[in-house]
Amino acid sequence: MAVFGLILVLGLVYIGLQLGSDLSGIKSPNIYPFLLLGLALLVALGFEFVNGFHDTANAVATVIYTHSLEPHVAVVWSGMWNFIGVLISTGGVAFSIITLLPVELILQVGRGSGFAMVFALLSAAILWNLGTWYFGLPSSSTHTMVGSIIGVGIANQLLSVKSGTSGVDWGQALNVGKTLLISPLVGFVVAALLLLLMKAVIPDKRLYQAPEGTEPPPFWIRCLLILTCTGVSFSHGSNDGQKGMGLIMLILIGTVPTAYALNHAIPPSQVQTFIAVSDRANATLSKYVSPDAVIGDPADEVTAYIRTREFKDSTTLALREMVDGVSNELGYWKSVASVPPDRVPNLRNDMYVISEALRLMKKSDAGHLPAADWEVLDNYKKQIDASTKFIPLWVKVAVALALGMGTMIGWKRIVVTVGEKIGKDHLTYAQGAAAEITAMATISAADMFNLPVSTTHVLSSGVAGTMAANHSGLQWGTVRSLALAWVLTLPASILIAGVLYWAFRSIG
């Protein structure tokens, strides 16, 4: 606790210094943007705090109930590895979550509807997570966040004049939904098979016994369980910790775009590389521009394609014009940091629109471009994403601290459910190890593909799978409650987020 307390103090000092440095050059006639920034960051970090004691508790359940670690030592250890997992995460999951949101809300994040979106989905996720935590139900924070985003998207579609084109990216939502649906089944089956495999190849009977009294397990078994707890905690941090990061970046972009809309860490020399890559992308797109294509505003044309998914002859021409415009503007200013404050939001939005258009074109094979041309465009997209899809280190530190503190404060309710109420018999050492190895591998695999996955679903279903494989029996009352929470999470979070979005937008 003393070590984590020291880390907490140092982390807060670092966050304060970095945030102060980033905001020092910003001149504002009033304090309102800074108050809004503080409130929004508090809500976003509150979600990560709740995520910590709601989801991370799953990681420590097995080491606590097998007496491998004393509870307070276990939660500190898990919190530390969550911290490390967040710090080294790539941010890919964060931005895959963001792509679920309606494009116009992302482009207007600094306006009333954009702030209504952020506050609504974060508040809805926090409310549902607190409710399920109170009843000790291991409901998924990932599931809740996805439901909240869908709720905001549907509400925006109903409130928007753009009928049918202002809601959720349902293709991306379907991909995320498949991951959330399949991962519990993977957890159940793989954990059960892994337990059976362990029984076949590891003859030590002590591994398949329940703890007696408060004595810790044999040394090698204890090491195995601590190792798997470490792996799940690290994986949880690297995957779940990213869900709030993308939203925090939207908050920063909306309130203080001068500091955070573009990545000022990109050196001037890289801008020259970007211009060269842009020229190649421009030449590639020019090969597919129809001579009959006519456009008005290129940004409006490409944004319409992102919103409607209707690829037209004019889309390629508009995209080429936007690529050329961004290249010329960065070439004029020589560096990202030199772009004037009044030009930053528009330039960032143009970059985001280009990136999203290329992503959707490749996914749908719009334009039927050969692999060699996609290699050029992929390289360009990578360069442009470096300017807009970045996460400052202090944001990672803030999220890591919130997750770690949440783990240490509210772990007990969820741990009791996982450790005592899923199976009829006490969790054995082998069952705990099998469930956590499965969770660790599944989350790590999802992280590689930038897909959000539920630690709660995978680990809880893994414990259930080992109970079934061991013929220990399941407590069907708990299983029904878990299934009910799983089924209700999506519609409940959709409804709460949609209502809150309407309310916040009306107030704004």
XYZ file of C-alpha atoms in Angstrom:
508
model
C 0.000 0.000 0.000
C 2.867 2.353 0.800
C 4.435 1.673 -2.600
C 1.157 2.273 -4.421
C 0.574 5.393 -2.318
C 3.956 6.719 -3.454
C 3.129 5.849 -7.089
C -0.218 7.622 -6.705
C 1.381 10.814 -5.392
C 4.084 10.809 -8.071
C 1.494 10.077 -10.749
C -0.757 12.948 -9.670
C 2.196 15.332 -9.606
C 3.232 14.194 -13.092
C -0.321 14.553 -14.449
C -0.642 18.038 -12.965
C 2.682 19.200 -14.390
C 1.986 17.790 -17.870
C -1.552 19.142 -18.028
C -0.356 22.519 -16.788
C 2.390 22.568 -19.403
C -0.050 21.663 -22.206
C -2.521 24.372 -21.161
C 0.020 27.082 -20.366
C 0.047 28.547 -23.864
C -3.738 28.671 -24.234
C -5.406 32.057 -23.866
C -9.122 32.088 -23.119
C -11.336 35.065 -22.231
C -13.133 33.024 -19.572
C -12.606 30.038 -17.325
C -15.560 28.027 -18.695
C -13.579 25.700 -21.025
C -11.235 24.763 -18.179
C -14.114 24.064 -15.783
C -15.786 21.929 -18.454
C -12.503 20.101 -19.035
C -12.113 19.375 -15.316
C -15.683 18.079 -14.993
C -15.410 15.907 -18.105
C -12.094 14.398 -16.997
C -13.564 13.691 -13.558
C -16.485 11.795 -15.112
C -14.223 9.876 -17.526
C -11.791 8.853 -14.785
C -14.796 7.999 -12.600
C -15.790 5.442 -15.217
C -12.296 3.923 -15.121
C -12.417 3.899 -11.306
C -15.704 1.965 -11.363
C -14.262 -0.271 -14.084
C -11.405 -1.065 -11.708
C -13.463 -2.408 -8.825
C -16.070 -3.905 -11.143
C -13.956 -5.754 -13.722
C -10.493 -6.086 -12.214
C -11.933 -7.844 -9.176
C -12.353 -10.862 -11.445
C -8.582 -11.117 -11.797
C -7.983 -11.451 -8.044
C -10.890 -13.771 -7.227
C -8.965 -17.004 -7.809
C -5.796 -16.051 -5.886
C -7.911 -14.866 -2.943
C -10.150 -17.916 -2.799
C -7.242 -20.320 -3.131
C -5.332 -18.396 -0.412
C -2.451 -17.824 -2.796
C -2.332 -14.175 -1.764
C -3.810 -12.254 1.147
C -6.725 -10.138 -0.216
C -5.144 -6.717 0.241
C -1.838 -7.895 -1.196
C -3.724 -9.415 -4.150
C -5.605 -6.229 -5.031
C -2.467 -4.081 -4.757
C -0.563 -6.550 -6.944
C -3.396 -6.639 -9.486
C -3.698 -2.861 -9.442
C 0.013 -2.503 -10.146
C -0.139 -4.820 -13.172
C -3.252 -3.079 -14.459
C -1.221 0.117 -14.218
C 1.620 -1.385 -16.263
C -0.805 -2.831 -18.839
C -2.403 0.556 -19.404
C 0.948 2.313 -19.749
C 2.219 0.088 -22.556
C -1.097 -0.210 -24.430
C -1.122 0.929 -28.060
C -4.431 2.798 -28.095
C -5.834 0.633 -30.903
C -8.795 -0.573 -28.811
C -9.517 3.012 -27.733
C -9.939 4.191 -31.302
C -11.892 1.108 -32.409
C -14.469 2.027 -29.736
C -14.567 5.604 -31.043
C -15.441 4.443 -34.572
C -18.817 3.224 -33.244
C -19.898 6.825 -32.654
C -21.799 8.916 -35.221
C -19.293 10.757 -37.388
C -20.891 14.193 -37.000
C -20.740 13.960 -33.204
C -17.022 13.212 -33.395
C -16.470 16.145 -35.757
C -18.558 18.424 -33.503
C -17.143 17.191 -30.210
C -16.367 20.755 -29.099
C -20.014 21.798 -29.402
C -23.102 21.122 -27.307
C -24.133 17.864 -28.956
C -20.574 16.510 -28.709
C -20.350 17.177 -24.985
C -23.847 15.763 -24.499
C -22.625 12.581 -26.205
C -19.567 12.176 -23.958
C -21.373 12.945 -20.700
C -24.366 10.755 -21.587
C -22.473 7.603 -22.488
C -20.026 7.879 -19.564
C -22.804 8.603 -17.046
C -24.911 5.708 -18.347
C -21.966 3.299 -18.111
C -21.155 4.408 -14.557
C -24.793 4.111 -13.384
C -25.258 0.582 -14.761
C -21.874 -0.594 -13.483
C -22.605 0.731 -9.988
C -26.022 -0.949 -9.990
C -24.708 -4.380 -10.987
C -21.739 -4.021 -8.604
C -24.117 -3.279 -5.714
C -25.843 -6.617 -6.316
C -22.492 -8.391 -6.761
C -23.111 -9.260 -10.413
C -20.017 -9.517 -12.655
C -21.521 -7.466 -15.486
C -19.202 -6.331 -18.261
C -17.969 -2.723 -18.414
C -17.154 -3.306 -22.087
C -20.692 -4.472 -22.774
C -22.014 -1.427 -20.907
C -19.827 1.019 -22.824
C -20.839 -0.443 -26.198
C -24.510 -0.264 -25.207
C -24.122 3.348 -24.099
C -22.499 4.292 -27.422
C -25.319 2.597 -29.342
C -27.885 4.422 -27.174
C -26.313 7.793 -27.968
C -26.144 6.908 -31.668
C -29.813 5.877 -31.841
C -30.924 8.979 -29.915
C -28.869 11.193 -32.231
C -30.430 9.508 -35.240
C -33.933 10.148 -33.921
C -33.125 13.777 -33.087
C -31.233 14.497 -36.323
C -32.628 15.877 -39.548
C -30.418 13.428 -41.471
C -32.800 10.497 -41.467
C -31.133 7.126 -41.226
C -27.567 8.378 -41.555
C -26.683 9.891 -38.193
C -26.617 6.849 -35.947
C -24.233 4.057 -35.086
C -21.715 2.408 -37.386
C -23.644 -0.858 -37.333
C -20.977 -2.758 -39.226
C -18.390 -1.923 -36.596
C -20.940 -2.530 -33.815
C -21.610 -5.994 -35.255
C -17.886 -6.829 -35.162
C -17.656 -5.746 -31.529
C -20.890 -7.580 -30.730
C -19.548 -10.812 -32.209
C -16.456 -10.534 -30.025
C -18.555 -9.942 -26.896
C -20.863 -12.834 -27.791
C -18.183 -15.369 -28.691
C -15.696 -14.607 -25.902
C -17.818 -16.092 -23.040
C -18.338 -19.278 -25.066
C -14.599 -19.430 -25.712
C -13.973 -18.911 -21.996
C -16.333 -21.723 -20.988
C -15.119 -24.309 -23.511
C -11.382 -23.565 -23.427
C -11.200 -23.423 -19.619
C -13.053 -26.747 -19.371
C -10.744 -28.390 -21.932
C -7.669 -26.924 -20.255
C -8.712 -28.384 -16.895
C -9.200 -31.808 -18.470
C -5.784 -31.512 -20.164
C -4.161 -30.599 -16.845
C -5.699 -33.678 -15.249
C -4.272 -35.822 -18.040
C -0.695 -34.502 -17.951
C -0.127 -33.234 -14.366
C -0.519 -36.066 -11.859
C -0.084 -34.008 -8.659
C -3.399 -34.551 -6.825
C -2.905 -31.439 -4.710
C -3.607 -29.335 -7.810
C -7.188 -30.648 -7.981
C -8.051 -30.173 -4.323
C -9.891 -27.279 -2.724
C -7.956 -25.218 -0.148
C -8.196 -26.417 3.438
C -8.522 -23.728 6.050
C -6.427 -20.661 5.343
C -3.247 -22.468 4.342
C -1.705 -21.361 1.035
C -1.281 -23.956 -1.748
C 2.004 -25.788 -2.412
C 4.750 -23.457 -3.629
C 4.686 -24.286 -7.356
C 0.885 -24.137 -7.487
C 0.943 -20.812 -5.662
C 3.438 -19.448 -8.187
C 1.216 -20.624 -11.055
C -1.859 -18.907 -9.635
C -0.013 -15.656 -8.929
C 1.396 -15.755 -12.469
C -2.059 -16.196 -14.014
C -3.489 -13.401 -11.834
C -0.646 -11.182 -13.034
C -1.352 -12.049 -16.663
C -5.097 -11.350 -16.393
C -4.466 -8.044 -14.591
C -1.935 -6.957 -17.198
C -4.215 -7.998 -20.083
C -7.174 -6.237 -18.485
C -5.183 -3.032 -18.197
C -3.946 -3.189 -21.781
C -7.472 -3.833 -23.163
C -10.131 -2.487 -20.771
C -8.000 0.462 -19.747
C -8.155 1.794 -23.283
C -11.934 2.194 -23.356
C -11.843 5.421 -21.412
C -8.744 6.743 -23.173
C -10.475 7.383 -26.479
C -13.272 9.267 -24.739
C -10.794 11.302 -22.709
C -9.088 12.274 -25.959
C -12.451 13.394 -27.385
C -12.942 15.500 -24.252
C -9.499 17.080 -24.610
C -10.020 17.746 -28.320
C -13.414 19.319 -27.643
C -12.376 21.587 -24.783
C -8.791 22.544 -25.677
C -8.262 21.681 -29.374
C -5.196 23.911 -29.611
C -3.284 21.555 -27.312
C -4.752 18.144 -28.171
C -6.454 18.073 -31.586
C -3.116 17.430 -33.315
C -0.033 15.588 -32.112
C 2.541 18.294 -31.434
C 5.180 15.662 -30.731
C 5.596 14.997 -34.475
C 8.917 16.584 -35.536
C 9.137 18.936 -38.566
C 11.250 16.352 -40.417
C 8.328 13.918 -40.340
C 6.104 16.535 -41.967
C 8.344 16.395 -45.043
C 7.924 12.619 -45.096
C 4.164 13.079 -44.794
C 4.123 15.435 -47.796
C 6.033 12.884 -49.904
C 3.645 10.099 -48.854
C 0.687 12.408 -49.606
C 1.986 12.970 -53.143
C 2.044 9.208 -53.732
C -1.476 8.846 -52.314
C -2.667 11.718 -54.491
C -1.212 10.081 -57.592
C -2.808 6.748 -56.674
C -6.268 8.249 -56.170
C -5.945 10.256 -59.406
C -5.889 6.984 -61.385
C -9.465 6.279 -60.244
C -11.024 9.749 -60.597
C -13.869 9.719 -63.109
C -13.609 12.481 -65.751
C -17.340 13.137 -65.259
C -17.069 13.589 -61.468
C -18.280 16.928 -60.088
C -18.091 17.978 -56.433
C -18.951 20.913 -54.226
C -17.181 20.983 -50.863
C -14.793 17.969 -50.730
C -15.141 17.559 -46.935
C -18.950 17.459 -47.170
C -18.744 14.887 -49.958
C -16.404 12.546 -48.058
C -18.272 13.001 -44.772
C -21.494 12.039 -46.553
C -19.808 8.849 -47.765
C -18.732 7.981 -44.198
C -22.229 8.639 -42.911
C -24.198 6.851 -45.641
C -21.627 4.274 -46.909
C -22.735 5.185 -50.469
C -19.599 5.285 -52.625
C -19.970 7.503 -55.697
C -17.735 8.525 -58.587
C -17.343 11.904 -56.926
C -16.078 10.353 -53.669
C -12.628 9.565 -55.055
C -12.245 13.078 -56.476
C -13.313 14.649 -53.163
C -10.940 12.424 -51.218
C -8.041 13.330 -53.512
C -8.803 17.036 -53.077
C -8.803 16.635 -49.291
C -5.485 14.753 -49.355
C -4.007 17.544 -51.462
C -5.430 20.240 -49.177
C -4.051 18.717 -45.966
C -0.630 18.239 -47.589
C -0.521 21.840 -48.792
C -1.543 23.219 -45.410
C 1.031 21.245 -43.438
C 3.641 22.111 -46.060
C 2.851 25.799 -45.618
C 3.159 25.732 -41.813
C 6.212 23.406 -41.893
C 5.275 21.609 -38.616
C 2.183 20.403 -36.772
C 2.988 22.602 -33.768
C 3.035 25.723 -35.981
C -0.555 25.370 -37.235
C -2.515 28.438 -35.976
C -5.081 27.733 -33.231
C -8.023 28.798 -35.402
C -7.011 26.260 -38.093
C -6.358 23.310 -35.790
C -9.962 21.979 -35.414
C -10.653 22.059 -39.168
C -7.341 20.446 -40.062
C -7.862 17.711 -37.476
C -11.387 17.039 -38.759
C -10.135 16.821 -42.346
C -7.484 14.295 -41.289
C -10.041 12.247 -39.350
C -12.488 12.217 -42.279
C -9.770 11.104 -44.725
C -8.674 8.295 -42.396
C -12.222 7.038 -41.817
C -13.028 7.172 -45.536
C -9.961 5.080 -46.386
C -10.837 2.583 -43.629
C -14.365 2.144 -44.936
C -13.257 1.997 -48.579
C -10.845 -0.831 -47.854
C -13.374 -2.682 -45.725
C -16.034 -2.558 -48.462
C -13.542 -2.772 -51.349
C -15.017 0.434 -52.758
C -13.294 1.396 -55.971
C -11.812 -2.125 -56.334
C -8.228 -0.982 -55.912
C -5.404 -3.534 -56.366
C -3.141 -4.540 -53.459
C -0.219 -2.367 -54.629
C -2.368 0.769 -54.535
C -3.796 -0.130 -51.132
C -0.241 -0.439 -49.854
C 0.332 3.209 -50.807
C -2.948 4.341 -49.246
C -2.391 2.267 -46.078
C 0.978 3.923 -45.631
C -0.653 7.334 -46.044
C -3.382 6.432 -43.520
C -0.720 5.351 -41.018
C 1.022 8.711 -41.418
C -2.166 10.726 -41.016
C -3.337 8.697 -38.000
C -0.095 9.549 -36.221
C -1.271 13.171 -36.170
C -4.796 12.553 -34.835
C -4.931 9.150 -33.108
C -2.479 9.572 -30.260
C -2.702 9.317 -26.485
C -0.400 11.447 -24.293
C 1.460 9.557 -21.582
C -0.225 11.535 -18.801
C -3.649 10.295 -19.990
C -2.423 6.697 -19.709
C -1.052 7.413 -16.231
C -4.366 8.960 -15.130
C -6.383 5.983 -16.418
C -3.946 3.523 -14.859
C -4.196 5.218 -11.461
C -8.012 5.303 -11.627
C -8.136 1.597 -12.500
C -5.658 0.723 -9.757
C -7.474 2.704 -7.066
C -10.815 1.242 -8.110
C -9.433 -2.285 -7.847
C -8.219 -1.716 -4.291
C -11.404 -0.112 -3.004
C -14.412 -2.030 -4.312
C -13.194 -5.538 -5.118
C -15.002 -7.629 -2.510
C -18.561 -7.953 -3.859
C -17.527 -9.299 -7.264
C -14.821 -11.538 -5.776
C -17.372 -13.241 -3.507
C -19.631 -13.999 -6.477
C -16.841 -15.441 -8.631
C -15.192 -17.385 -5.817
C -18.213 -18.763 -3.972
C -21.445 -18.487 -5.916
C -20.817 -19.866 -9.413
C -19.978 -23.474 -8.471
C -21.450 -25.632 -5.710
C -18.000 -26.689 -4.511
C -15.074 -24.499 -3.512
C -12.771 -23.450 -6.335
C -9.772 -25.801 -6.688
C -6.269 -24.657 -7.574
C -6.480 -26.178 -11.054
C -9.852 -24.580 -11.754
C -8.561 -21.143 -10.795
C -5.459 -21.543 -12.961
C -7.413 -22.875 -15.976
C -9.952 -20.037 -15.841
C -7.288 -17.344 -15.567
C -4.994 -18.795 -18.251
C -8.000 -18.816 -20.605
C -8.931 -15.241 -19.729
C -5.349 -14.034 -20.131
C -4.962 -15.662 -23.561
C -8.361 -14.509 -24.846
C -7.891 -10.879 -23.794
C -4.352 -10.770 -25.191
C -5.556 -12.152 -28.532
C -8.348 -9.557 -28.702
C -5.819 -6.838 -27.898
C -3.691 -7.874 -30.895
C -6.668 -7.288 -33.206
C -7.710 -4.006 -31.467
C -11.002 -5.575 -30.358
C -12.617 -4.796 -27.000
C -13.395 -7.916 -24.979
C -14.995 -8.440 -21.571
C -12.709 -9.652 -18.792
C -15.816 -10.309 -16.698
C -17.517 -12.495 -19.288
C -14.422 -14.525 -20.133
C -13.330 -15.206 -16.548
C -16.799 -15.893 -15.125
C -17.627 -18.269 -17.963
C -14.179 -19.858 -17.544
C -14.896 -20.594 -13.873
C -18.282 -22.041 -14.878
C -16.595 -24.181 -17.544
C -14.142 -25.654 -15.052
C -16.989 -26.410 -12.639
C -18.853 -28.249 -15.395
C -15.745 -30.179 -16.494
C -15.001 -31.123 -12.881
C -18.604 -32.227 -12.282
C -18.667 -29.840 -9.337
C -22.097 -28.552 -10.247
C -23.241 -25.000 -10.868
C -25.354 -22.757 -8.667
C -28.040 -22.124 -11.227
C -29.483 -19.178 -9.288
C -26.197 -17.337 -9.743
C -25.853 -18.484 -13.352
C -29.358 -17.175 -14.109
C -28.527 -13.846 -12.443
C -25.320 -13.562 -14.461
C -27.171 -14.414 -17.676
C -29.911 -11.912 -16.828
C -27.333 -9.183 -16.200
C -25.628 -10.102 -19.481
C -28.925 -9.954 -21.415
C -30.155 -6.739 -19.758
C -26.863 -4.815 -19.937
C -27.174 -3.895 -23.602
C -30.823 -2.704 -23.670
C -30.532 -1.019 -20.266
C -27.385 0.918 -21.157
C -28.871 1.834 -24.564
C -31.994 3.223 -22.888
C -30.144 5.098 -20.112
C -27.608 6.628 -22.505
C -30.282 7.617 -25.024
C -32.402 9.364 -22.383
C -29.378 11.117 -20.883
C -28.214 12.265 -24.324
C -31.629 13.749 -25.020
C -31.645 15.460 -21.607
C -28.104 16.853 -21.858
C -28.670 17.998 -25.436
C -31.886 19.757 -24.408
C -30.111 21.523 -21.561
C -27.192 22.507 -23.816
